[in-house]
Tab-separated table of C-alpha atoms in Angstrom:
chain	number	residue	atom	x	y	z
X	1	MET	CA	79.296	97.493	94.263
X	2	GLU	CA	76.970	94.285	93.629
X	3	LYS	CA	75.510	92.307	96.590
X	4	VAL	CA	75.254	88.190	96.528
X	5	HIS	CA	73.366	86.311	99.148
X	6	ILE	CA	73.930	82.848	99.309
X	7	ASN	CA	72.124	80.059	101.568
X	8	TYR	CA	73.361	77.637	103.429
X	9	ILE	CA	73.193	74.500	100.816
X	10	ASP	CA	75.311	77.366	98.668
X	11	LEU	CA	78.094	77.610	101.427
X	12	SER	CA	78.055	73.957	101.788
X	13	LYS	CA	78.761	73.250	98.461
X	14	PHE	CA	81.465	75.816	98.197
X	15	LEU	CA	83.146	74.800	101.319
X	16	SER	CA	83.134	70.927	100.363
X	17	ASN	CA	84.334	72.069	96.515
X	18	GLN	CA	87.416	73.763	97.352
X	19	LEU	CA	90.402	75.278	94.909
X	20	ALA	CA	92.288	76.572	97.707
X	21	SER	CA	92.605	77.013	101.332
X	22	GLY	CA	94.803	79.354	103.624
X	23	SER	CA	94.761	80.354	107.186
X	24	LYS	CA	92.231	83.360	106.276
X	25	SER	CA	89.969	82.033	103.834
X	26	ILE	CA	89.229	79.174	100.889
X	27	ILE	CA	88.646	79.725	97.259
X	28	SER	CA	86.032	78.021	94.965
X	29	MET	CA	84.218	77.869	91.658
X	30	TYR	CA	81.451	80.895	91.661
X	31	ASP	CA	80.951	79.933	87.551
X	32	GLU	CA	83.120	79.833	84.718
X	33	ASN	CA	84.454	83.105	84.768
X	34	ARG	CA	84.841	84.211	89.009
X	35	ILE	CA	86.195	82.059	92.216
X	36	ILE	CA	84.411	83.063	95.367
X	37	LYS	CA	86.767	83.471	98.288
X	38	ILE	CA	84.719	82.685	102.137
X	39	TYR	CA	86.609	84.335	105.156
X	40	ASN	CA	86.911	81.599	107.717
X	41	ASP	CA	86.330	84.614	110.292
X	42	TYR	CA	83.138	86.455	108.728
X	43	THR	CA	82.339	88.466	111.838
X	44	ILE	CA	84.509	90.932	110.844
X	45	ASP	CA	83.216	93.718	109.473
X	46	ARG	CA	84.839	94.515	106.289
X	47	SER	CA	82.061	96.418	105.060
X	48	THR	CA	84.843	99.389	104.896
X	49	ASN	CA	87.243	98.019	102.596
X	50	PHE	CA	84.937	97.140	100.190
X	51	LYS	CA	83.551	100.825	100.163
X	52	VAL	CA	87.156	101.501	99.218
X	53	LEU	CA	87.632	99.492	96.807
X	54	ASN	CA	84.218	100.807	95.093
X	55	GLU	CA	85.547	104.047	94.988
X	56	ALA	CA	89.095	102.968	94.017
X	57	SER	CA	87.868	101.026	91.094
X	58	ARG	CA	86.642	104.380	89.155
X	59	VAL	CA	90.033	105.806	88.904
X	60	ILE	CA	92.429	102.409	89.028
X	61	THR	CA	92.886	101.453	85.436
X	62	LYS	CA	95.695	98.646	85.536
X	63	THR	CA	94.407	96.298	88.081
X	64	HIS	CA	91.281	94.275	88.955
X	65	PHE	CA	89.383	94.702	92.070
X	66	PRO	CA	86.070	92.335	93.395
X	67	LYS	CA	83.227	93.766	92.258
X	68	THR	CA	80.636	91.650	94.065
X	69	VAL	CA	80.420	91.054	97.877
X	70	VAL	CA	78.776	88.026	98.924
X	71	TYR	CA	76.649	87.744	102.216
X	72	TYR	CA	75.453	84.708	104.385
X	73	ASN	CA	72.660	86.157	106.203
X	74	LYS	CA	73.483	89.605	107.382
X	75	PHE	CA	77.247	89.052	107.329
X	76	ILE	CA	79.801	89.322	104.268
X	77	ILE	CA	81.318	86.091	103.999
X	78	GLY	CA	83.522	87.170	101.292
X	79	CYS	CA	83.344	88.434	97.454
X	80	LEU	CA	83.409	87.619	93.999
X	81	MET	CA	86.506	87.812	92.109
X	82	LYS	CA	87.781	86.912	88.544
X	83	TYR	CA	88.840	83.723	87.365
X	84	TYR	CA	92.530	84.255	86.005
X	85	LYS	CA	92.636	80.500	83.446
X	86	ASN	CA	95.918	79.719	82.225
X	87	TYR	CA	97.653	82.028	84.963
X	88	TYR	CA	100.428	80.758	86.808
X	89	HIS	CA	102.192	81.743	90.484
X	90	LEU	CA	104.589	83.932	90.089
X	91	ASN	CA	107.452	81.972	91.414
X	92	TYR	CA	107.114	79.930	87.953
X	93	LEU	CA	107.895	82.817	86.251
X	94	SER	CA	111.516	81.836	86.670
X	95	ASN	CA	111.437	79.226	84.439
X	96	TYR	CA	110.933	81.832	81.409
X	97	GLN	CA	113.619	83.786	79.410
X	98	GLN	CA	115.306	86.437	81.296
X	99	TYR	CA	113.712	89.413	79.283
X	100	PHE	CA	110.513	87.868	79.486
X	101	ILE	CA	110.748	88.099	83.311
X	102	ALA	CA	112.381	91.118	83.427
X	103	SER	CA	108.762	92.763	81.122
X	104	SER	CA	106.639	91.199	83.460
X	105	LEU	CA	107.818	92.478	86.328
X	106	ASN	CA	108.137	95.687	84.875
X	107	LEU	CA	104.686	95.758	84.615
X	108	LEU	CA	103.969	94.619	88.017
X	109	ILE	CA	105.734	97.736	89.362
X	110	GLU	CA	103.422	99.597	86.758
X	111	LYS	CA	100.897	98.379	88.593
X	112	VAL	CA	102.033	98.771	92.392
X	113	LYS	CA	102.811	102.391	91.697
X	114	GLU	CA	99.576	103.237	90.386
X	115	LEU	CA	97.843	101.657	93.677
X	116	THR	CA	100.278	103.714	95.941
X	117	ASN	CA	99.709	106.819	93.641
X	118	ASN	CA	96.499	106.910	94.845
X	119	ASP	CA	96.339	106.404	98.541
X	120	LEU	CA	96.553	102.293	98.172
X	121	TYR	CA	99.377	100.537	99.259
X	122	PRO	CA	99.906	96.658	98.302
X	123	VAL	CA	101.492	95.103	101.622
X	124	ASP	CA	101.132	91.892	100.818
X	125	ILE	CA	103.244	91.689	97.372
X	126	TYR	CA	104.571	88.403	97.660
X	127	TYR	CA	104.777	86.138	94.713
X	128	GLU	CA	101.840	84.029	95.650
X	129	ASN	CA	99.594	86.757	95.397
X	130	ILE	CA	100.969	87.432	91.881
X	131	LEU	CA	99.617	85.755	88.654
X	132	PHE	CA	100.922	85.998	85.424
X	133	ASN	CA	100.165	84.322	82.261
X	134	ASN	CA	102.532	83.543	78.672
X	135	ASP	CA	101.365	86.646	77.106
X	136	GLY	CA	103.330	88.349	79.869
X	137	ASN	CA	100.142	89.862	81.668
X	138	VAL	CA	100.376	90.352	85.273
X	139	GLU	CA	97.172	90.633	87.944
X	140	ILE	CA	97.827	91.119	91.799
X	141	ILE	CA	95.249	89.549	93.998
X	142	ASP	CA	94.143	89.284	97.574
X	143	LEU	CA	93.048	92.937	97.717
X	144	ASP	CA	90.030	92.536	99.025
X	145	ASP	CA	90.775	92.207	102.999
X	146	ASP	CA	93.801	93.377	104.923
X	147	GLY	CA	96.489	93.062	101.997
X	148	LEU	CA	95.348	96.292	100.531
X	149	VAL	CA	95.327	99.667	102.879
X	150	TYR	CA	94.234	102.895	102.202
X	151	SER	CA	96.113	105.525	103.852
X	152	LYS	CA	96.537	109.479	102.530
X	153	THR	CA	100.277	109.660	103.870
X	154	ASN	CA	102.835	107.442	102.726
X	155	GLU	CA	103.702	105.165	106.503
X	156	HIS	CA	103.170	102.194	104.137
X	157	LEU	CA	105.071	102.882	100.976
X	158	ASN	CA	108.025	101.354	102.550
X	159	THR	CA	107.001	98.136	103.062
X	160	VAL	CA	105.688	97.797	99.723
X	161	LEU	CA	108.585	98.539	98.123
X	162	THR	CA	110.646	96.502	100.685
X	163	ASN	CA	108.340	93.534	99.686
X	164	LEU	CA	108.573	93.852	95.824
X	165	THR	CA	111.860	94.711	95.760
X	166	GLY	CA	112.558	91.166	97.729
X	167	THR	CA	109.970	89.807	95.363
X	168	ILE	CA	111.603	90.759	92.321
X	169	ILE	CA	115.155	89.358	93.322
X	170	GLU	CA	113.583	85.824	94.654
X	171	VAL	CA	112.214	85.925	91.024
X	172	LEU	CA	114.957	86.781	89.021
X	173	PHE	CA	117.279	84.478	91.574
X	174	PRO	CA	115.731	81.931	93.248
X	175	ALA	CA	118.395	81.411	95.793
X	176	PHE	CA	118.165	84.668	97.275
X	177	ALA	CA	114.792	82.757	98.937
X	178	MET	CA	116.973	80.531	100.655
X	179	SER	CA	119.084	83.013	102.045
X	180	GLY	CA	117.413	86.173	101.900
X	181	ASP	CA	121.099	87.929	101.485
X	182	TYR	CA	121.144	90.487	98.628
X	183	GLU	CA	124.845	89.677	98.853
X	184	ILE	CA	123.522	86.483	97.061
X	185	LEU	CA	123.977	89.044	93.882
X	186	LYS	CA	127.622	88.872	93.602
X	187	HIS	CA	127.410	85.195	92.970
X	188	TYR	CA	125.688	86.632	89.651
X	189	GLN	CA	128.098	89.168	88.333
X	190	ILE	CA	125.304	92.014	89.177
X	191	GLU	CA	126.475	95.528	88.818
X	192	LYS	CA	128.045	96.592	92.509
X	193	THR	CA	125.841	99.779	92.730
X	194	PHE	CA	122.653	97.959	92.502
X	195	ILE	CA	123.855	95.853	95.097
X	196	ASP	CA	124.702	98.094	97.411
X	197	CYS	CA	121.255	99.616	97.607
X	198	PHE	CA	119.647	96.233	97.949
X	199	TYR	CA	122.093	95.823	100.698
X	200	LYS	CA	121.277	99.438	102.361
X	201	SER	CA	117.557	98.694	102.233
X	202	ILE	CA	117.292	101.566	99.684
X	203	PHE	CA	114.551	100.804	97.536
X	204	SER	CA	112.640	102.949	94.893
X	205	TYR	CA	110.447	102.566	91.963
X	206	GLU	CA	112.967	104.370	89.558
X	207	LEU	CA	115.986	101.670	91.658
X	208	LEU	CA	113.744	98.565	90.606
X	209	GLU	CA	112.722	99.714	86.909
X	210	GLU	CA	116.557	100.805	86.225
X	211	PHE	CA	117.443	97.687	87.618
X	212	LEU	CA	115.360	95.387	85.077
X	213	THR	CA	116.453	97.378	82.154
X	214	TYR	CA	119.805	96.632	83.502
X	215	ILE	CA	118.883	92.600	83.637
X	216	LYS	CA	117.410	93.236	79.833
X	217	THR	CA	120.234	94.690	78.173
X	218	THR	CA	122.805	92.501	79.801
X	219	LYS	CA	123.596	89.516	78.654
X	220	LYS	CA	122.211	86.312	80.002
X	221	ILE	CA	123.417	86.108	83.744
X	222	LYS	CA	125.180	83.630	84.985
X	223	LYS	CA	126.832	82.689	88.081
X	224	GLN	CA	130.245	82.242	89.115
């Protein structure tokens, strides 16, 4: 994995020209093709995390990982990531046609499945950590820190599937985001079999894929 060292002047420039900020990091442009993510707490030792990402990048083909670690003095202060121009956060996907939405979400499932099949668990699958474009491509971001867990057991799989299912249903049925109650799907005339599985927290990739096939092939879903 590549290494980039920045000085105080560089750091000040990035901190004063932020594209976005959160509780754990800030994002700035690094160059025309990459952004720099700078951690608020860079005293945490993240060397193991980046070692896992480096090894994972050799076998994972569907998801892009950060390939450059950024150092300030002796500390890992952040990383460089691809800049996804003309991409949008997943919550905007609900504005598109039903078939396009389902196809994009199918691709998201494929990417998450590849990760978990290789002992990598993206535990922060929420719409703000997923981007899409008008070509139907989907990208998972925020995988450089504790958003991605490496484990030889499947103890984190249920967390991944729960978050993935909730995100997919929020995109398809935005009203779900307000209530969090799967019973709301009854108002959209969704088949009872799916509602029962979701309500009972019976989550799996197969169920989600079958559900999206149902969404693709059914007529436009209408609320009663």
